[in-house]
């Protein structure tokens, strides 16, 4: 296995999941995916492409850099000519459906990040597994769980949006699902945790599970005022036979917290 974006949270989980098979893990320093691929060892049989520009607000200001990493980077990963698993996002949808998004739903990205990720799906090519995922959290990198743990330890109250609903997904569960998915035919697959919640509900669960005495003030997306639009409804479900079923997001949260030794 070759893992790109090995310094990221999904990259870390993929390295662990496939450690027994042998992993060539490349961080951005080892392969900046905006550049053509380096030579890879001959025995690499599968590319797990986890490198991406993931700064959703920053992409609004730097669309070309975001496209270079997400579209150009995926094109370069495809140029390796090996079976490819790449990761896309719920942000390819506009979030107005009000019911779980399945693979055949029409896309309509509202942000630069979402548009670059949709274009990255095309760049991956027909033979790739394109795994749309949402609200990832893990034990490394910057993510909602780690941010809430920090804020919850510092403050008595945090303001969190309560009008965006989705299925936050633990990278450990996602990495295990990737193992199942590569036994299935390629194409677009939706993979997300079971259950759904708003970010405010997720924050409350984090404080509860971590034993932090911090209140959650429920606010709207408009009150938060971030530069990039976010889908209000971002639950992903699969309509494809054989799709991996993930544990509930709360189970993922517990595993992540145990890993962080909270
Ligand atoms: N995080 C989420 O909630 C979420 C939701 C939906 C989909 N996804 C998708 O899931 C995949 C994994 O994301 P993640 O959560 O693991 O994100 P992450 O923790 O931000 O990791 C992304 C990694 O990609 C690296 N990277 C960025 N630009 C690069 C470049 N030009 N060349 C090589 N590496 C580069 C980053 O390196 P630096 O640390 O040096 O920047 C980072 O290590 C991505 O495709 C992302 O779009 C994520």
Coordinates of C-alpha atoms and ligand atoms in Angstrom, one line a residue:
X1 CA 0.0 0.0 0.0
X2 CA 1.1 3.5 -0.7
X3 CA -0.5 6.1 1.6
X4 CA -0.4 9.8 0.6
X5 CA -1.1 12.6 3.1
X6 CA 0.4 10.3 5.7
X7 CA 0.8 13.2 8.1
X8 CA -3.0 13.7 8.2
X9 CA -5.6 12.1 10.5
X10 CA -6.9 9.6 7.9
X11 CA -3.4 8.9 6.7
X12 CA -2.5 7.9 10.3
X13 CA -5.5 5.6 10.5
X14 CA -4.8 4.0 7.1
X15 CA -1.2 3.3 8.1
X16 CA -2.3 1.5 11.2
X17 CA -5.0 -0.5 9.5
X18 CA -2.7 -1.8 6.7
X19 CA 0.5 -2.0 8.8
X20 CA 0.6 -5.8 8.5
X21 CA 0.5 -5.6 4.7
X22 CA 3.4 -3.2 4.6
X23 CA 2.8 0.5 4.0
X24 CA 4.9 3.1 2.1
X25 CA 3.6 6.2 3.9
X26 CA 4.4 9.6 2.3
X27 CA 3.9 12.9 4.1
X28 CA 3.7 16.2 2.2
X29 CA 7.5 16.6 2.8
X30 CA 8.0 13.2 1.0
X31 CA 5.5 13.8 -1.8
X32 CA 3.9 17.1 -2.4
X33 CA 1.1 15.8 -4.6
X34 CA 0.9 19.0 -6.6
X35 CA 4.1 17.6 -8.1
X36 CA 4.3 14.5 -10.4
X37 CA 4.7 11.3 -8.5
X38 CA 8.1 10.0 -7.3
X39 CA 9.2 6.5 -8.2
X40 CA 7.4 4.0 -5.9
X41 CA 8.6 0.6 -4.9
X42 CA 7.6 -2.1 -7.4
X43 CA 5.7 -4.2 -4.9
X44 CA 3.2 -1.4 -4.2
X45 CA -0.2 -2.7 -5.4
X46 CA -2.7 -0.1 -4.2
X47 CA -2.6 3.7 -3.6
X48 CA -4.6 5.1 -0.7
X49 CA -4.8 8.8 -1.5
X50 CA -5.5 10.7 1.7
X51 CA -3.6 13.9 0.8
X52 CA -5.8 16.9 0.3
X53 CA -6.3 20.6 0.9
X54 CA -8.8 20.3 3.8
X55 CA -8.9 24.0 4.9
X56 CA -12.5 24.7 3.8
X57 CA -12.4 28.4 4.6
X58 CA -8.9 28.9 3.4
X59 CA -9.9 27.4 0.0
X60 CA -12.2 30.4 -0.6
X61 CA -9.2 32.7 -0.4
X62 CA -6.8 30.4 -2.2
X63 CA -8.8 28.5 -4.8
X64 CA -5.9 27.8 -7.1
X65 CA -3.8 26.3 -4.3
X66 CA -6.8 24.2 -3.2
X67 CA -7.4 23.0 -6.8
X68 CA -3.7 22.2 -7.3
X69 CA -3.7 19.9 -4.2
X70 CA -7.1 18.4 -4.7
X71 CA -7.6 18.1 -8.4
X72 CA -3.9 18.1 -9.6
X73 CA -2.9 15.9 -6.6
X74 CA -5.5 13.3 -7.4
X75 CA -4.6 13.4 -11.1
X76 CA -0.9 12.8 -10.1
X77 CA -2.0 9.9 -7.8
X78 CA -3.9 8.4 -10.8
X79 CA -0.8 8.7 -13.0
X80 CA 0.9 6.1 -10.9
X81 CA -1.2 3.7 -12.9
X82 CA -2.1 1.5 -9.8
X83 CA -5.5 0.7 -8.3
X84 CA -6.5 3.9 -6.5
X85 CA -8.7 4.7 -3.5
X86 CA -9.3 8.4 -3.1
X87 CA -11.5 10.3 -0.6
X88 CA -14.2 12.9 -1.4
X89 CA -16.7 14.7 0.8
X90 CA -20.3 15.5 1.7
X91 CA -19.4 19.1 0.5
X92 CA -20.1 18.0 -3.1
X93 CA -23.8 18.3 -2.1
X94 CA -25.7 21.5 -1.3
X95 CA -27.2 20.1 1.9
X96 CA -30.8 21.0 1.0
X97 CA -32.1 17.5 0.5
X98 CA -33.2 17.0 4.1
X99 CA -32.7 13.3 3.8
X100 CA -29.6 11.1 3.6
X101 CA -27.5 11.6 0.4
X102 CA -26.9 8.5 -1.6
X103 CA -24.4 8.0 -4.4
X104 CA -26.8 8.7 -7.3
X105 CA -28.0 12.1 -5.8
X106 CA -27.1 15.1 -8.0
X107 CA -24.1 17.0 -6.8
X108 CA -24.1 20.8 -6.3
X109 CA -21.1 22.0 -4.3
X110 CA -21.4 25.4 -2.8
X111 CA -17.9 26.1 -1.7
X112 CA -14.5 26.2 -3.5
X113 CA -13.4 23.2 -1.4
X114 CA -16.5 21.2 -2.5
X115 CA -16.0 22.1 -6.2
X116 CA -12.3 21.1 -6.0
X117 CA -13.3 17.8 -4.4
X118 CA -15.9 17.1 -7.0
X119 CA -13.4 17.8 -9.7
X120 CA -11.0 15.5 -7.9
X121 CA -13.5 12.6 -8.3
X122 CA -13.3 13.0 -12.1
X123 CA -9.5 13.3 -11.9
X124 CA -9.3 9.9 -10.1
X125 CA -10.6 8.1 -13.2
X126 CA -13.2 5.4 -13.8
X127 CA -11.3 2.6 -12.1
X128 CA -10.9 4.3 -8.8
X129 CA -12.7 3.8 -5.5
X130 CA -14.0 7.3 -4.7
X131 CA -15.0 7.2 -1.0
X132 CA -17.2 10.1 0.1
X133 CA -16.8 10.7 3.8
X134 CA -17.9 13.3 6.3
X135 CA -16.9 15.1 9.5
X136 CA -13.7 13.1 10.1
X137 CA -12.1 12.9 13.5
X138 CA -9.2 11.0 14.9
X139 CA -6.4 11.2 17.4
X140 CA -4.1 13.4 15.3
X141 CA -4.3 16.5 13.2
X142 CA -6.8 19.3 13.7
X143 CA -10.4 18.2 14.1
X144 CA -13.7 19.0 15.9
X145 CA -13.1 16.6 18.8
X146 CA -9.6 17.8 19.6
X147 CA -10.7 21.4 19.3
X148 CA -13.7 20.8 21.7
X149 CA -11.5 19.0 24.2
X150 CA -9.1 22.0 24.2
X151 CA -11.9 24.6 24.5
X152 CA -13.9 22.5 27.0
X153 CA -10.9 22.5 29.3
X154 CA -10.3 26.3 29.0
X155 CA -13.9 27.6 29.1
X156 CA -17.2 27.3 30.9
X157 CA -19.2 27.6 27.7
X158 CA -18.6 27.2 24.0
X159 CA -20.8 28.4 21.1
X160 CA -21.5 25.6 18.5
X161 CA -23.7 25.5 15.5
X162 CA -26.9 23.6 15.8
X163 CA -28.3 23.9 12.3
X164 CA -25.9 21.5 10.5
X165 CA -26.7 17.8 10.8
X166 CA -24.5 14.9 9.7
X167 CA -22.7 11.8 10.7
X168 CA -19.2 12.6 12.2
X169 CA -17.0 9.6 11.4
X170 CA -14.1 8.2 13.3
X171 CA -11.0 7.6 11.1
X172 CA -10.3 4.2 12.7
X173 CA -13.7 3.0 11.6
X174 CA -13.3 4.5 8.2
X175 CA -9.9 2.8 7.7
X176 CA -11.4 -0.6 8.6
X177 CA -14.2 0.1 6.1
X178 CA -11.7 0.8 3.3
X179 CA -10.4 -2.7 3.8
X180 CA -13.9 -4.0 3.1
X181 CA -14.5 -1.6 0.3
X182 CA -11.5 -2.7 -1.8
X183 CA -13.2 -6.2 -2.0
X184 CA -16.1 -4.4 -3.8
X185 CA -16.2 -2.9 -7.3
X186 CA -14.7 0.6 -7.7
X187 CA -16.8 3.7 -8.2
X188 CA -18.4 6.2 -5.8
X189 CA -19.2 4.9 -2.4
X190 CA -20.7 6.8 0.6
X191 CA -19.1 5.7 3.9
X192 CA -20.2 7.4 7.1
X193 CA -20.8 6.5 10.8
X194 CA -24.2 5.3 11.8
X195 CA -26.5 7.8 13.4
X196 CA -26.5 11.6 13.0
X197 CA -26.3 14.7 15.1
X198 CA -25.7 18.5 14.9
X199 CA -22.3 19.9 15.8
X200 CA -23.8 21.2 19.0
X201 CA -25.1 17.7 19.9
X202 CA -21.7 16.3 19.0
X203 CA -19.9 18.9 21.3
X204 CA -22.3 17.9 24.2
X205 CA -21.5 14.3 23.7
X206 CA -17.7 15.0 23.7
X207 CA -18.0 16.9 27.0
X208 CA -20.1 14.2 28.5
X209 CA -17.9 11.4 27.4
X210 CA -14.7 13.3 28.4
X211 CA -16.2 14.4 31.8
X212 CA -15.7 18.1 31.0
X213 CA -17.9 20.6 32.7
X214 CA -18.5 22.9 29.8
X215 CA -21.9 24.1 28.5
X216 CA -22.8 24.3 24.8
X217 CA -24.5 27.4 23.6
X218 CA -26.5 26.5 20.5
X219 CA -26.0 29.0 17.7
X220 CA -26.8 29.2 14.0
X221 CA -24.4 29.0 11.0
X222 CA -25.2 32.6 10.2
X223 CA -24.2 33.7 13.7
X224 CA -20.8 31.9 13.3
X225 CA -20.2 33.7 10.0
X226 CA -17.6 31.5 8.4
X227 CA -16.4 32.4 4.9
X228 CA -17.3 29.1 3.2
X229 CA -20.9 27.9 3.0
X230 CA -21.5 24.5 4.7
X231 CA -24.2 22.0 3.8
X232 CA -27.0 22.2 6.4
X233 CA -27.7 18.5 6.0
X234 CA -24.7 16.2 5.4
X235 CA -25.8 12.7 6.3
X236 CA -24.2 10.2 3.7
X237 CA -25.7 6.7 3.2
X238 CA -25.0 4.1 0.6
X239 CA -27.5 2.7 -1.8
X240 CA -25.0 0.1 -3.1
X241 CA -25.1 -3.6 -2.1
X242 CA -22.0 -4.6 -0.1
X243 CA -21.4 -1.1 1.3
X244 CA -19.5 -1.2 4.6
X245 CA -21.7 -0.5 7.7
X246 CA -19.9 1.7 10.3
X247 CA -20.5 1.8 14.0
X248 CA -22.5 4.7 15.5
X249 CA -20.6 8.1 15.7
X250 CA -20.8 7.9 19.5
X251 CA -18.9 4.6 19.5
X252 CA -16.3 6.3 17.3
X253 CA -16.1 9.1 19.7
X254 CA -15.5 6.7 22.6
X255 CA -12.8 4.9 20.8
X256 CA -11.2 8.2 19.8
X257 CA -11.3 9.5 23.4
X258 CA -9.8 6.3 24.7
X259 CA -7.0 6.7 22.1
X260 CA -6.4 10.2 23.3
X261 CA -6.4 8.9 26.9
X262 CA -8.9 11.5 28.1
Ligands
LIG1 N1 -11.6 16.1 7.7 C1 -12.9 16.0 7.3 O1 -13.8 16.2 8.1 C2 -13.2 15.4 6.0 C3 -14.5 15.4 5.5 C4 -14.8 14.9 4.3 C5 -13.8 14.5 3.5 N2 -12.5 14.5 3.9 C6 -11.4 14.1 3.0 O2 -10.8 13.0 3.6 C7 -9.4 13.0 3.2 C8 -8.5 12.9 4.4 O3 -8.6 14.1 5.2 P1 -8.1 14.3 6.6 O4 -9.3 14.5 7.5 O5 -7.1 13.2 7.0 O6 -7.3 15.7 6.5 P2 -6.0 16.2 7.2 O7 -5.9 15.7 8.6 O8 -6.0 17.7 7.0 O9 -4.9 15.5 6.3 C9 -4.6 15.9 5.0 C10 -3.2 15.7 4.8 O10 -2.9 16.1 3.4 C11 -1.7 16.8 3.4 N3 -1.5 17.6 2.3 C12 -2.1 18.8 2.0 N4 -1.7 19.3 0.8 C13 -0.8 18.4 0.4 C14 0.0 18.3 -0.8 N5 0.0 19.3 -1.7 N6 0.8 17.3 -0.9 C15 0.9 16.3 0.0 N7 0.1 16.3 1.1 C16 -0.7 17.3 1.3 C17 -1.7 17.6 4.7 O11 -0.4 18.0 5.0 P3 -0.1 19.3 6.0 O12 -0.5 18.8 7.3 O13 1.3 19.5 5.8 O14 -1.0 20.3 5.4 C18 -2.3 16.6 5.7 O15 -1.3 15.8 6.2 C19 -9.2 14.2 2.3 O16 -9.4 13.8 1.0 C20 -10.4 15.1 2.7 O17 -10.7 16.0 1.7 C21 -12.2 15.0 5.1

